[in-house]
Amino acid sequence: MSMKRYLWGSAASALVLGLTGPVAAQANPQADTQAASQDAAPQEESQLDEIVVTARKTSENNQRAAATIVAVSGEELSNRGVSDPQALEKFLPSASLRRQGPVTQVFIRGVGTRSDLPNFAAASALTYNGLIVQRYGTFGLTSDLDRVESIAGPQGTLYGGNAAGGAVNLFSARPRNDGSGRASLEVGDFEAFRASVAANVSLTDDLSGRVGFDYNTRDAYYSAGINTQNNYSGRAGLLYSPSDDFSTYIFYNHARDTGRPITTLVASPFANPDPYQLRTTGVNGNPIDGRFTRQDNVSDIIGTNVDFNIGGNEFTYIGGYIDFTADYEYYVGLTGNQLQVFDHERQFSQELRWNRTLGNLKLSSGLFYLRNLTEFNDSQLRFTSATASTRVLLNITDQENTTTAAYAQGVLSLSDRLRVTLGGRVTRDTIDAEGVGAIAAGQTVGPRIDFDRGATHTDYKIGVDYDLAEQVLVYANLQSGYIPFGYNPDVAPTPIVPESQLTAYSAGVKSRFFDNRLEVNAETYYYEYENFQAIQFVNETGRSTVLNAESSTIYGLDLSIRARVTPDTSLNAAMVLQRARYETFNGVGYNFNDNQMINAPDLVVQAGIQHTFSLGTAGDLEARADTFYSDGHFGSFNNFPNSRQQSYSKTDVSITYTPPSGMWNVQAFVRNLEDEAVYTALQAGTTITASGSGGLEAPRTVGVRFGVNW
């Protein structure tokens, strides 16, 4: 009853907020005229910019999209020093992006998959130019981006099973036919050095190209030379656009990472006043030294986006091939053992979308196909003395995944202000896997993996949105989502891990006030999960525990504010207040009822301020501060005390000088001003009293960045 009261109370609050829109609009008689021309005319310097997004697989103004969508420009990502997907978390209050080796685990509003194994699907998606990228292939994708868009909430109709929590979409900068370009050079403490360049080339009137390169290196944050950085990425693109009705974008991205991999040797709670100062030996006397770790991860992505219009029918084709190999070995857990992981995946995917407007009806439909081939193995080197060790097999898997889907969605305008949305998707998932699972204690051979299964799932969406005023939109959605089935490789015969099913209710408001100077967006949501796939990793054994929580609920309020206080001063703030719990989660020998879900903080707050000081004919000086607060989360579903990341805040500050020409700039920055040691991945110990362990995000860093544009 309290949950329903919360949902309806939050919805009523959002409605009251939206009803203030007509008052604000009436305060300025010219508001309607200005709003109507905003899409066609440039924004005044004192107004907020209009943001066009494609997270719902159609181009639309973000303030007209009945969903929580956050969009961040590539320029802002570069200015804030984003060099890996995990750093996107500082922009996305609904998302928690955790890192385990080269793997990015995406959690959105508490929905994600705490596993690196191929036998479990990701619950929230990360895409690159429309291509779904699997967890081990997410490195080397954040350079030379045009923008990042995040959509929160289940996207079963448009995205399918990989987006039960939502999606984070990365879009590379497309070629421009003007010969423009940019370059930057960044240096900082820990011997950090980063160089980046991107340039456009005009080949013909209709054909343009773009090339880019990024190199990033630094010394270790930890003692003993552990977790260094040494990676590069390069990309090339061609854009052929002979008319407004046809364009083809072909892109290629190559990345390689050979830095010393991350470690999970850091105890929870901290065993050392300086948590980056690691022990020098494992529990059995083996040396802890970065020279005994290794990493060589390589990724290649080639794809195409084709857009064409035939007689009012708009078609989009997205096709691509992804080939990546992750090969690394690192210290795992407090024992000081070493985990070796090898993952080679080849993925081919295609999607064809169709959009058409027929009077008051906007139609969208599409076909989707994905095939992924995986060769995976991992093992653990367990030391018995300073010089003696035994390598224990954990997993050898050859696997083929396929997904085939068809979807359709229609938006019917019942009046100039009222619209209704209906959508559905049918998806067929298959897994064919064979191999050997982990060797249990007292055994010499692991269980045989023999799994061949398929399942069909149907998703739906029902939505309504209404214009309370010219710049005030209210909406409500009912939609479903799911996490595809998987299997447990460590039991024979190989058992299925059932799919998780989600029913989601949401209601929200999007509004602009005061002549387009203030933006207030809010969404309240309530999720009901059946058979949520709960997975936790144990560092000491290198194995995962896999269970299904019979029922789970997530509900909360997602609020964001942007304001243009003056032409020179901008403010932004966001808050996610939620409760994510396993409601019914018990079985033989365990009871996790009412435990907090993994990587699902109850409160996240973001805030930022940016002010430009005019130096007259000498140029401009821009000062910026951004802060992020989380009240903490658990890294394991058992909620052992030592698997909890305590509350923390991290603040970035910078000051940037730009001359009147705007051709170059120089920036001084401090990131993580508080010097907070925050776990990037945290696991419980083997018992409730044992120390947990994990790896850490970057400490406080300082540096200077020089950029040039042409």
XYZ file of C-alpha atoms in Angstrom:
710
model
C 0.000 0.000 0.000
C 2.814 2.453 0.863
C 4.393 1.879 -2.574
C 1.158 2.703 -4.389
C 0.701 5.799 -2.245
C 4.226 6.853 -3.141
C 3.589 6.360 -6.862
C 0.348 8.282 -6.901
C 1.734 10.968 -4.607
C 4.728 11.493 -6.865
C 2.522 11.537 -9.942
C 0.295 14.157 -8.327
C 3.356 16.250 -7.468
C 4.539 16.058 -11.065
C 1.081 17.103 -12.263
C 0.998 20.087 -9.909
C 4.436 21.080 -11.153
C 3.204 20.844 -14.731
C 0.091 22.926 -13.996
C 2.293 25.889 -13.168
C 3.192 26.003 -16.865
C 0.198 28.061 -18.064
C 0.918 30.661 -15.369
C 4.507 30.996 -16.520
C 3.439 31.191 -20.146
C 0.838 33.879 -19.446
C 3.487 35.978 -17.727
C 5.043 36.523 -21.164
C 2.541 37.057 -24.016
C 5.273 36.412 -26.604
C 6.141 32.968 -25.184
C 3.964 31.050 -27.627
C 5.396 32.841 -30.661
C 8.952 32.354 -29.501
C 8.388 28.687 -28.690
C 6.929 28.036 -32.101
C 10.008 29.420 -33.811
C 12.650 27.859 -31.579
C 13.235 24.875 -33.820
C 13.806 27.100 -36.829
C 15.774 29.949 -35.272
C 18.978 29.965 -33.220
C 18.508 30.273 -29.477
C 19.237 33.589 -27.809
C 22.300 33.532 -25.588
C 20.076 33.963 -22.526
C 17.938 30.926 -23.378
C 18.467 27.210 -22.976
C 19.380 25.325 -26.122
C 17.042 22.879 -27.803
C 18.322 19.280 -27.712
C 17.404 16.803 -30.433
C 17.657 13.136 -29.432
C 17.205 9.756 -31.114
C 17.064 7.481 -28.043
C 13.521 6.404 -29.017
C 14.742 5.562 -32.541
C 13.266 8.645 -34.103
C 14.593 12.203 -34.206
C 12.707 14.444 -31.752
C 13.086 17.377 -29.393
C 14.013 16.017 -25.962
C 11.328 18.151 -24.331
C 8.718 16.462 -26.550
C 9.850 12.917 -25.726
C 7.678 11.169 -23.135
C 10.629 9.518 -21.378
C 13.619 10.355 -19.184
C 16.445 11.047 -21.643
C 19.774 12.661 -20.789
C 21.914 13.964 -23.659
C 25.551 15.100 -23.333
C 27.539 16.673 -26.156
C 30.900 15.375 -27.277
C 32.464 18.754 -26.476
C 31.316 18.525 -22.867
C 32.604 14.953 -22.588
C 35.994 16.102 -23.817
C 36.091 19.089 -21.466
C 35.285 16.835 -18.496
C 38.045 14.357 -19.372
C 35.912 11.325 -20.219
C 38.200 8.524 -21.432
C 36.158 5.397 -20.657
C 32.464 4.467 -20.352
C 32.567 4.387 -16.557
C 33.292 8.129 -16.457
C 29.887 8.727 -18.093
C 28.320 8.066 -14.694
C 29.054 11.657 -13.624
C 26.560 12.863 -16.280
C 23.882 10.190 -15.877
C 22.197 10.276 -12.454
C 20.032 7.227 -13.207
C 22.987 5.089 -14.238
C 25.684 3.272 -12.293
C 28.511 2.095 -14.558
C 30.821 -0.375 -12.834
C 34.144 -1.633 -14.182
C 35.625 -5.122 -13.835
C 38.766 -5.426 -15.945
C 37.865 -4.131 -19.421
C 34.195 -4.898 -18.791
C 31.604 -2.163 -18.316
C 28.558 -3.269 -16.338
C 25.650 -0.879 -16.913
C 23.013 -0.469 -14.204
C 20.117 1.943 -14.745
C 17.709 2.550 -11.871
C 19.052 -0.571 -10.172
C 18.623 -2.830 -13.208
C 21.810 -4.471 -14.468
C 23.788 -7.714 -14.567
C 26.612 -8.296 -12.078
C 28.437 -10.815 -14.238
C 31.130 -10.927 -16.895
C 30.314 -14.470 -18.036
C 28.817 -15.028 -21.507
C 26.059 -17.251 -20.116
C 24.153 -14.193 -18.798
C 22.817 -11.351 -20.918
C 23.327 -7.715 -19.982
C 20.181 -6.176 -18.478
C 20.939 -2.607 -19.628
C 22.370 -1.846 -23.045
C 25.370 0.115 -24.279
C 25.314 0.907 -28.001
C 27.710 2.544 -30.460
C 26.101 4.202 -33.499
C 23.096 1.944 -32.979
C 25.074 -1.305 -32.596
C 24.750 -3.241 -29.340
C 28.213 -3.691 -27.823
C 28.794 -6.633 -25.490
C 30.391 -6.025 -22.086
C 33.974 -7.045 -22.948
C 34.076 -4.805 -26.032
C 33.165 -1.467 -24.446
C 36.693 -0.023 -24.216
C 38.011 2.580 -26.670
C 34.590 4.007 -27.598
C 34.475 7.387 -25.841
C 36.820 9.410 -28.070
C 35.604 11.795 -30.792
C 31.942 11.435 -29.894
C 29.178 13.663 -31.172
C 26.994 12.933 -28.145
C 25.858 10.409 -25.571
C 22.200 9.732 -24.863
C 20.826 7.735 -21.961
C 17.212 6.594 -21.755
C 15.999 5.279 -18.404
C 13.346 2.629 -17.958
C 12.581 -0.617 -19.786
C 12.844 -0.418 -23.567
C 11.411 -3.830 -24.386
C 9.517 -2.566 -27.432
C 12.309 -0.622 -29.155
C 15.471 -2.353 -27.867
C 14.476 -5.801 -26.586
C 15.926 -7.925 -23.789
C 19.273 -6.154 -23.460
C 17.550 -2.966 -22.277
C 15.312 -3.959 -19.364
C 16.828 -1.102 -17.367
C 17.369 1.259 -20.265
C 20.208 2.097 -22.635
C 23.313 4.269 -22.911
C 23.851 5.235 -26.554
C 27.166 6.550 -27.921
C 27.274 8.370 -31.273
C 30.564 9.120 -33.023
C 31.136 12.501 -34.652
C 30.130 12.290 -38.306
C 32.194 13.739 -41.161
C 31.579 17.335 -42.171
C 32.249 18.747 -45.611
C 34.148 21.793 -44.361
C 37.717 20.669 -43.633
C 37.334 21.479 -39.935
C 39.052 19.650 -37.111
C 40.290 19.729 -33.553
C 43.256 18.555 -31.499
C 44.019 18.458 -27.788
C 46.904 17.641 -25.499
C 46.481 16.846 -21.802
C 49.088 16.298 -19.094
C 48.660 15.650 -15.399
C 49.963 13.957 -12.281
C 50.719 10.225 -12.268
C 52.639 11.044 -15.460
C 49.334 11.255 -17.303
C 49.475 12.110 -20.995
C 46.643 12.184 -23.497
C 46.711 13.314 -27.129
C 43.663 13.457 -29.367
C 43.041 14.671 -32.897
C 40.133 14.539 -35.366
C 39.880 16.076 -38.837
C 37.253 16.327 -41.567
C 38.143 15.955 -45.235
C 36.018 17.177 -48.137
C 36.313 14.563 -50.899
C 33.524 15.744 -53.229
C 30.451 17.921 -52.855
C 28.514 14.862 -51.652
C 31.239 12.809 -49.978
C 33.184 13.719 -46.858
C 35.470 11.829 -44.511
C 36.654 12.052 -40.920
C 39.633 10.460 -39.179
C 40.522 10.540 -35.509
C 43.112 9.183 -33.116
C 43.399 9.145 -29.327
C 46.315 8.018 -27.150
C 46.129 7.786 -23.367
C 48.819 6.759 -20.893
C 49.608 7.196 -17.185
C 51.460 5.572 -14.304
C 49.828 3.398 -11.657
C 47.405 4.715 -9.054
C 48.357 1.772 -6.821
C 51.684 0.743 -5.375
C 53.685 -2.044 -7.051
C 52.927 -0.682 -10.548
C 49.365 -2.052 -10.643
C 46.638 -0.520 -12.851
C 48.596 1.596 -15.316
C 47.050 2.974 -18.486
C 48.322 2.550 -22.029
C 45.668 2.546 -24.715
C 44.906 4.041 -28.067
C 41.961 4.161 -30.432
C 41.563 5.255 -34.031
C 38.519 5.747 -36.162
C 37.550 6.651 -39.691
C 34.242 7.520 -41.280
C 32.729 8.319 -44.673
C 29.477 10.200 -45.178
C 27.802 10.180 -48.577
C 24.813 12.516 -48.776
C 23.795 13.350 -52.366
C 20.353 14.681 -51.319
C 18.094 15.363 -48.350
C 16.416 11.999 -49.016
C 19.480 9.775 -48.850
C 22.639 9.444 -46.781
C 25.077 6.669 -45.943
C 27.483 6.775 -43.024
C 30.200 4.105 -42.887
C 32.359 3.987 -39.751
C 35.264 2.001 -38.371
C 36.714 2.039 -34.846
C 39.851 0.237 -33.679
C 41.053 0.194 -30.078
C 43.801 -1.503 -28.112
C 44.539 -1.484 -24.375
C 47.824 -2.881 -23.017
C 47.981 -1.128 -19.634
C 48.360 -3.089 -16.403
C 44.835 -4.228 -15.477
C 42.828 -3.174 -12.457
C 43.107 -5.140 -9.207
C 40.546 -6.142 -6.560
C 43.100 -6.376 -3.749
C 41.654 -3.427 -1.809
C 39.963 -4.560 1.400
C 36.564 -3.371 2.606
C 36.747 -1.735 5.047
C 40.084 -0.191 4.108
C 43.020 -1.968 5.752
C 45.400 0.905 5.049
C 45.001 4.668 5.631
C 46.057 5.014 1.993
C 43.846 2.452 0.207
C 45.990 2.696 -2.949
C 48.958 1.360 -0.959
C 48.653 -2.403 -1.449
C 50.162 -5.268 0.491
C 53.449 -6.541 -0.904
C 52.627 -10.263 -0.720
C 49.596 -12.506 -0.897
C 48.431 -14.510 2.112
C 50.726 -17.380 1.097
C 53.776 -15.214 0.495
C 53.606 -14.753 -3.275
C 54.797 -11.298 -4.398
C 52.245 -8.634 -5.405
C 53.799 -6.897 -8.393
C 52.281 -5.296 -11.469
C 54.945 -6.967 -13.620
C 53.155 -10.281 -13.056
C 49.881 -8.915 -14.457
C 49.122 -8.400 -18.135
C 46.473 -7.113 -20.492
C 46.031 -7.019 -24.252
C 42.523 -6.077 -25.338
C 41.752 -5.379 -28.998
C 38.474 -4.233 -30.532
C 37.350 -3.615 -34.118
C 33.937 -2.236 -35.071
C 32.766 -1.593 -38.605
C 29.240 -0.498 -39.382
C 26.912 1.586 -41.468
C 23.895 3.827 -40.932
C 21.781 4.326 -44.045
C 18.851 6.755 -44.114
C 16.570 7.128 -47.112
C 13.134 8.554 -47.851
C 10.855 7.127 -50.523
C 7.452 8.710 -51.013
C 7.108 9.771 -47.397
C 8.416 6.447 -46.097
C 11.554 6.976 -43.992
C 13.851 3.961 -43.755
C 16.924 3.466 -41.578
C 19.313 0.551 -41.871
C 21.901 -0.137 -39.153
C 24.326 -2.951 -39.802
C 27.663 -3.854 -38.326
C 30.340 -6.352 -37.413
C 32.165 -6.294 -34.077
C 35.261 -8.373 -33.320
C 37.052 -8.028 -29.996
C 39.424 -9.996 -27.800
C 39.935 -9.411 -24.085
C 43.015 -11.193 -22.707
C 44.207 -10.261 -19.222
C 45.401 -11.547 -15.852
C 45.167 -9.632 -12.586
C 45.218 -10.003 -8.801
C 41.799 -10.848 -7.460
C 40.625 -10.852 -3.846
C 42.540 -10.469 -0.615
C 44.326 -13.800 -0.992
C 46.478 -12.369 -3.787
C 45.584 -15.097 -6.271
C 45.449 -14.225 -9.967
C 42.477 -14.486 -12.318
C 43.120 -15.135 -16.022
C 40.383 -14.253 -18.511
C 40.212 -14.736 -22.282
C 37.137 -13.681 -24.261
C 36.925 -13.526 -28.064
C 33.590 -12.463 -29.528
C 32.417 -11.912 -33.083
C 29.072 -10.244 -33.583
C 27.032 -9.490 -36.671
C 23.824 -7.468 -36.382
C 21.289 -5.796 -38.643
C 18.307 -3.578 -38.026
C 15.852 -2.089 -40.531
C 13.453 0.610 -39.333
C 10.501 2.222 -41.065
C 8.751 5.476 -40.099
C 5.779 7.141 -41.736
C 3.208 9.767 -40.840
C -0.360 9.199 -42.028
C -2.463 12.178 -41.010
C -2.695 12.081 -37.215
C -0.894 8.747 -36.967
C 2.885 8.283 -36.713
C 3.958 4.722 -37.407
C 7.250 3.012 -36.673
C 8.266 -0.592 -37.168
C 11.419 -2.607 -37.534
C 13.202 -5.916 -37.900
C 16.274 -6.858 -35.865
C 18.808 -9.693 -36.051
C 21.931 -10.375 -34.008
C 24.342 -13.310 -33.982
C 27.204 -13.502 -31.501
C 29.929 -16.155 -31.346
C 31.939 -16.425 -28.118
C 35.101 -18.267 -27.174
C 35.597 -17.835 -23.447
C 37.841 -19.310 -20.804
C 39.031 -18.267 -17.389
C 41.084 -19.840 -14.638
C 42.569 -18.903 -11.298
C 46.196 -19.178 -10.267
C 46.036 -20.154 -6.596
C 49.254 -19.800 -4.640
C 50.196 -22.316 -1.940
C 53.539 -20.684 -1.096
C 55.740 -17.837 -2.285
C 56.782 -19.843 -5.337
C 54.267 -22.688 -5.694
C 50.833 -22.375 -7.289
C 48.089 -24.373 -8.970
C 46.005 -23.197 -11.906
C 42.340 -24.102 -11.402
C 39.933 -24.148 -14.348
C 36.828 -22.025 -13.915
C 35.184 -22.015 -17.327
C 35.740 -23.017 -20.965
C 32.836 -22.111 -23.219
C 32.074 -22.045 -26.945
C 28.747 -20.321 -27.409
C 26.427 -18.974 -30.086
C 23.686 -16.466 -29.289
C 21.056 -15.307 -31.743
C 18.289 -12.767 -31.369
C 15.573 -12.141 -33.951
C 12.849 -9.565 -33.383
C 10.051 -7.593 -35.015
C 8.513 -4.505 -33.458
C 5.953 -1.820 -34.216
C 4.748 1.335 -32.530
C 2.110 3.920 -33.345
C 1.451 7.392 -31.959
C -2.086 8.668 -32.591
C -2.891 12.359 -32.085
C -6.434 12.471 -30.741
C -6.268 16.263 -30.705
C -3.680 19.012 -31.032
C -2.699 18.322 -27.421
C -3.454 14.668 -26.683
C -1.581 11.644 -28.043
C -1.766 7.901 -27.383
C 1.071 5.438 -28.007
C 0.740 1.688 -28.546
C 3.666 -0.589 -29.265
C 4.733 -4.206 -29.241
C 7.721 -6.429 -29.927
C 8.182 -10.165 -30.454
C 11.694 -11.505 -29.783
C 13.225 -14.940 -30.247
C 16.417 -15.647 -28.254
C 18.551 -18.775 -28.602
C 21.699 -20.025 -26.871
C 23.789 -22.984 -28.015
C 26.763 -23.603 -25.701
C 29.192 -26.362 -24.852
C 32.282 -26.543 -22.669
C 33.389 -27.250 -19.120
C 32.415 -25.467 -15.909
C 34.368 -24.786 -12.730
C 36.095 -27.637 -10.932
C 34.534 -28.028 -7.506
C 36.519 -28.834 -4.364
C 37.545 -32.504 -4.249
C 36.979 -33.014 -7.983
C 39.422 -33.213 -10.868
C 37.014 -32.464 -13.746
C 34.455 -29.685 -14.032
C 30.829 -30.264 -15.077
C 30.177 -30.530 -18.794
C 28.341 -27.576 -20.327
C 25.709 -28.770 -22.789
C 23.003 -26.173 -23.353
C 20.761 -25.607 -26.372
C 17.612 -23.638 -25.836
C 15.375 -20.988 -27.379
C 12.508 -18.867 -26.111
C 10.049 -16.342 -27.533
C 9.075 -13.253 -25.597
C 6.489 -10.529 -26.236
C 6.738 -6.969 -24.927
C 4.279 -4.105 -25.034
C 3.977 -0.388 -24.398
C 0.926 1.790 -23.710
C 1.442 5.508 -23.287
C -0.415 8.794 -23.224
C 0.980 12.335 -23.299
C -0.750 15.698 -23.136
C 0.323 19.324 -23.665
C -0.812 21.287 -20.621
C 0.728 24.385 -22.181
C 2.996 25.296 -25.065
C 6.072 24.213 -23.098
C 4.595 21.792 -20.559
C 4.185 18.111 -21.418
C 2.751 15.509 -19.024
C 2.794 11.791 -19.759
C 2.212 8.305 -18.378
C 3.495 4.946 -19.624
C 2.849 1.278 -18.961
C 5.454 -0.972 -20.517
C 7.157 -4.306 -20.130
C 10.717 -5.547 -20.356
C 12.727 -8.672 -19.740
C 16.206 -10.038 -19.177
C 16.756 -13.093 -21.421
C 17.279 -16.520 -19.932
C 20.771 -17.827 -19.261
C 22.343 -20.905 -17.739
C 24.567 -21.949 -14.846
C 27.832 -23.450 -16.190
C 28.915 -24.911 -12.843
C 26.140 -27.498 -12.461
C 25.486 -30.688 -14.434
C 23.244 -31.193 -16.280
C 23.411 -27.528 -17.291
C 20.352 -25.816 -15.752
C 18.508 -22.848 -17.205
C 18.431 -19.537 -15.339
C 14.899 -18.316 -16.104
C 14.275 -14.985 -17.771
C 13.369 -11.995 -15.621
C 10.109 -10.222 -16.428
C 9.351 -6.582 -15.695
C 6.199 -4.496 -15.611
C 6.900 -0.763 -15.357
C 4.626 2.177 -14.585
C 5.818 5.756 -15.004
C 4.393 9.276 -15.046
C 6.243 12.473 -15.743
C 6.325 16.110 -16.740
C 8.662 18.083 -19.001
C 8.504 21.850 -18.783
C 10.199 25.113 -19.691
C 9.498 28.410 -17.944
C 10.558 32.076 -17.951
C 11.055 32.566 -21.660
C 12.968 29.316 -22.100
C 15.438 30.017 -19.292
C 14.369 27.333 -16.814
C 13.792 23.644 -17.531
C 12.250 21.276 -14.973
C 11.704 17.606 -15.836
C 10.468 14.942 -13.431
C 9.432 11.306 -13.692
C 8.126 8.932 -11.074
C 8.373 5.199 -11.697
C 7.337 1.876 -10.203
C 8.790 -1.438 -11.413
C 7.608 -4.955 -10.590
C 10.070 -7.764 -11.320
C 9.521 -11.512 -11.414
C 12.506 -13.901 -11.258
C 15.116 -11.150 -11.196
C 18.492 -12.692 -12.056
C 20.606 -12.007 -8.965
C 24.312 -12.663 -9.570
C 27.298 -11.954 -7.356
C 30.988 -12.669 -7.824
C 33.296 -14.043 -5.126
C 36.864 -12.797 -5.590
C 38.489 -15.488 -3.476
C 37.111 -18.361 -5.581
C 36.708 -16.577 -8.917
C 33.202 -18.005 -9.182
C 29.730 -16.486 -9.371
C 26.687 -17.274 -7.271
C 23.501 -17.314 -9.351
C 19.982 -17.143 -7.925
C 16.563 -15.867 -8.981
C 14.706 -13.453 -6.701
C 11.035 -14.388 -6.920
C 9.824 -10.781 -6.739
C 11.544 -7.395 -6.623
C 10.305 -3.825 -6.706
C 11.936 -0.558 -7.672
C 10.233 2.785 -7.317
C 11.474 6.331 -7.270
C 11.560 9.907 -8.492
C 13.905 11.172 -11.216
C 14.231 14.974 -11.252
C 16.400 17.234 -13.412
C 16.719 21.023 -13.635
C 18.597 23.283 -16.052
C 18.675 27.065 -15.806
C 20.205 29.909 -17.793
C 20.463 32.446 -15.005
C 22.205 35.048 -17.157
C 23.780 34.869 -20.624
C 27.050 34.060 -18.810
C 25.825 31.744 -16.032
C 24.249 28.288 -16.289
C 23.103 25.910 -13.561
C 22.131 22.258 -13.671
C 20.957 19.821 -11.014
C 19.548 16.300 -10.914
C 18.308 13.937 -8.247
C 17.280 10.283 -8.274
C 15.498 9.164 -5.106
C 14.546 5.487 -5.206
C 14.013 2.248 -3.333
C 15.229 -0.942 -5.061
C 14.687 -4.131 -3.045
C 14.471 -7.883 -3.473
C 11.060 -8.367 -1.862
C 10.852 -12.176 -1.949
C 14.275 -13.779 -2.185
C 14.725 -16.908 -0.102
C 15.426 -20.602 -0.413
C 17.194 -23.483 1.240
C 19.909 -22.003 3.443
C 19.392 -18.330 2.602
C 16.964 -15.470 3.154
C 17.665 -12.191 1.376
C 14.136 -10.791 1.624
C 14.057 -6.965 1.552
C 17.768 -6.704 0.712
C 18.887 -3.717 -1.337
C 19.564 -4.545 -4.971
C 23.135 -4.482 -6.296
C 24.552 -1.105 -7.426
C 21.264 0.650 -6.635
C 21.813 3.665 -4.341
C 18.761 5.163 -2.646
C 19.857 8.712 -3.413
C 22.006 10.284 -6.123
C 22.424 14.038 -6.519
C 24.286 15.924 -9.239
C 24.802 19.679 -9.493
C 26.878 22.015 -11.598
C 27.518 25.684 -12.246
C 29.288 27.341 -15.167
C 30.136 31.038 -15.462
C 31.981 32.917 -18.186
C 33.960 36.009 -17.245
C 34.463 38.382 -20.146
C 37.984 39.770 -20.401
C 36.967 42.206 -23.115
C 39.357 42.192 -26.035
C 41.540 39.642 -24.193
C 38.986 36.817 -24.493
C 36.895 34.834 -22.013
C 37.558 32.894 -18.832
C 35.119 30.081 -18.043
C 34.902 28.651 -14.504
C 33.038 25.413 -13.895
C 32.286 23.155 -10.930
C 30.354 19.870 -10.982
C 29.629 17.612 -8.038
C 28.200 14.112 -7.647
C 26.830 12.584 -4.429
C 25.699 9.010 -3.769
C 24.435 7.643 -0.480
C 26.151 4.332 -1.252
C 25.248 0.887 -2.526
C 25.923 -2.829 -2.067
C 28.149 -4.817 -4.397
C 26.550 -8.175 -3.465
C 22.945 -9.266 -3.108
C 23.588 -10.828 0.313
C 24.144 -7.260 1.619
C 27.058 -8.320 3.802
C 28.239 -5.149 5.596
C 31.688 -5.281 4.010
C 30.221 -5.326 0.508
C 28.808 -1.828 0.947
C 30.240 1.230 -0.725
C 29.682 3.996 1.807
C 28.242 7.378 0.846
C 30.598 9.684 -1.024
C 30.855 12.858 -3.070
C 33.187 13.712 -5.945
C 33.665 17.188 -7.377
C 35.358 18.325 -10.587
C 36.474 21.939 -11.058
C 38.069 23.637 -14.039
C 38.944 27.020 -15.443
C 39.325 27.552 -19.203
C 40.744 30.489 -21.120
C 39.646 31.126 -24.722
C 40.999 34.047 -26.830
C 38.664 36.243 -28.926
C 39.377 34.168 -32.045
C 38.043 31.009 -30.380
C 40.688 29.031 -32.267
C 42.326 27.591 -29.169
C 41.845 27.212 -25.420
C 43.753 26.118 -22.351
C 42.192 24.501 -19.299
C 43.420 23.719 -15.772
C 41.400 21.107 -13.895
C 41.062 19.117 -10.698
C 39.011 15.917 -10.763
C 37.749 14.224 -7.608
C 38.589 17.272 -5.528
C 37.698 15.457 -2.295
C 40.202 12.679 -3.114
C 37.524 10.076 -2.365
C 38.537 6.430 -2.727
C 35.470 4.878 -4.366
C 35.139 1.217 -5.326
C 34.580 0.607 -8.997
C 33.637 -3.001 -8.214
C 33.076 -4.392 -4.728
C 32.340 -7.952 -3.677
C 31.492 -9.528 -0.336
C 33.812 -11.907 1.470
C 33.040 -15.594 1.846
C 31.284 -15.017 5.207
C 29.308 -12.168 6.752
C 32.270 -11.168 8.935
C 34.999 -11.557 6.292
C 36.401 -8.466 4.609
C 35.053 -7.597 1.202
C 37.358 -6.599 -1.631
C 37.353 -4.608 -4.823
C 39.125 -2.149 -7.087
C 39.111 1.637 -6.865
C 38.279 4.508 -9.172
C 40.831 7.265 -9.735
C 42.007 9.349 -6.772
C 42.253 13.131 -7.025
C 44.002 14.137 -10.241
C 45.154 17.521 -11.516
C 46.250 18.568 -14.953
C 46.289 20.988 -17.857
C 44.602 20.560 -21.206
C 45.353 22.529 -24.392
C 42.949 22.424 -27.332
C 42.900 23.885 -30.824
C 40.134 24.073 -33.447
C 40.203 24.816 -37.144
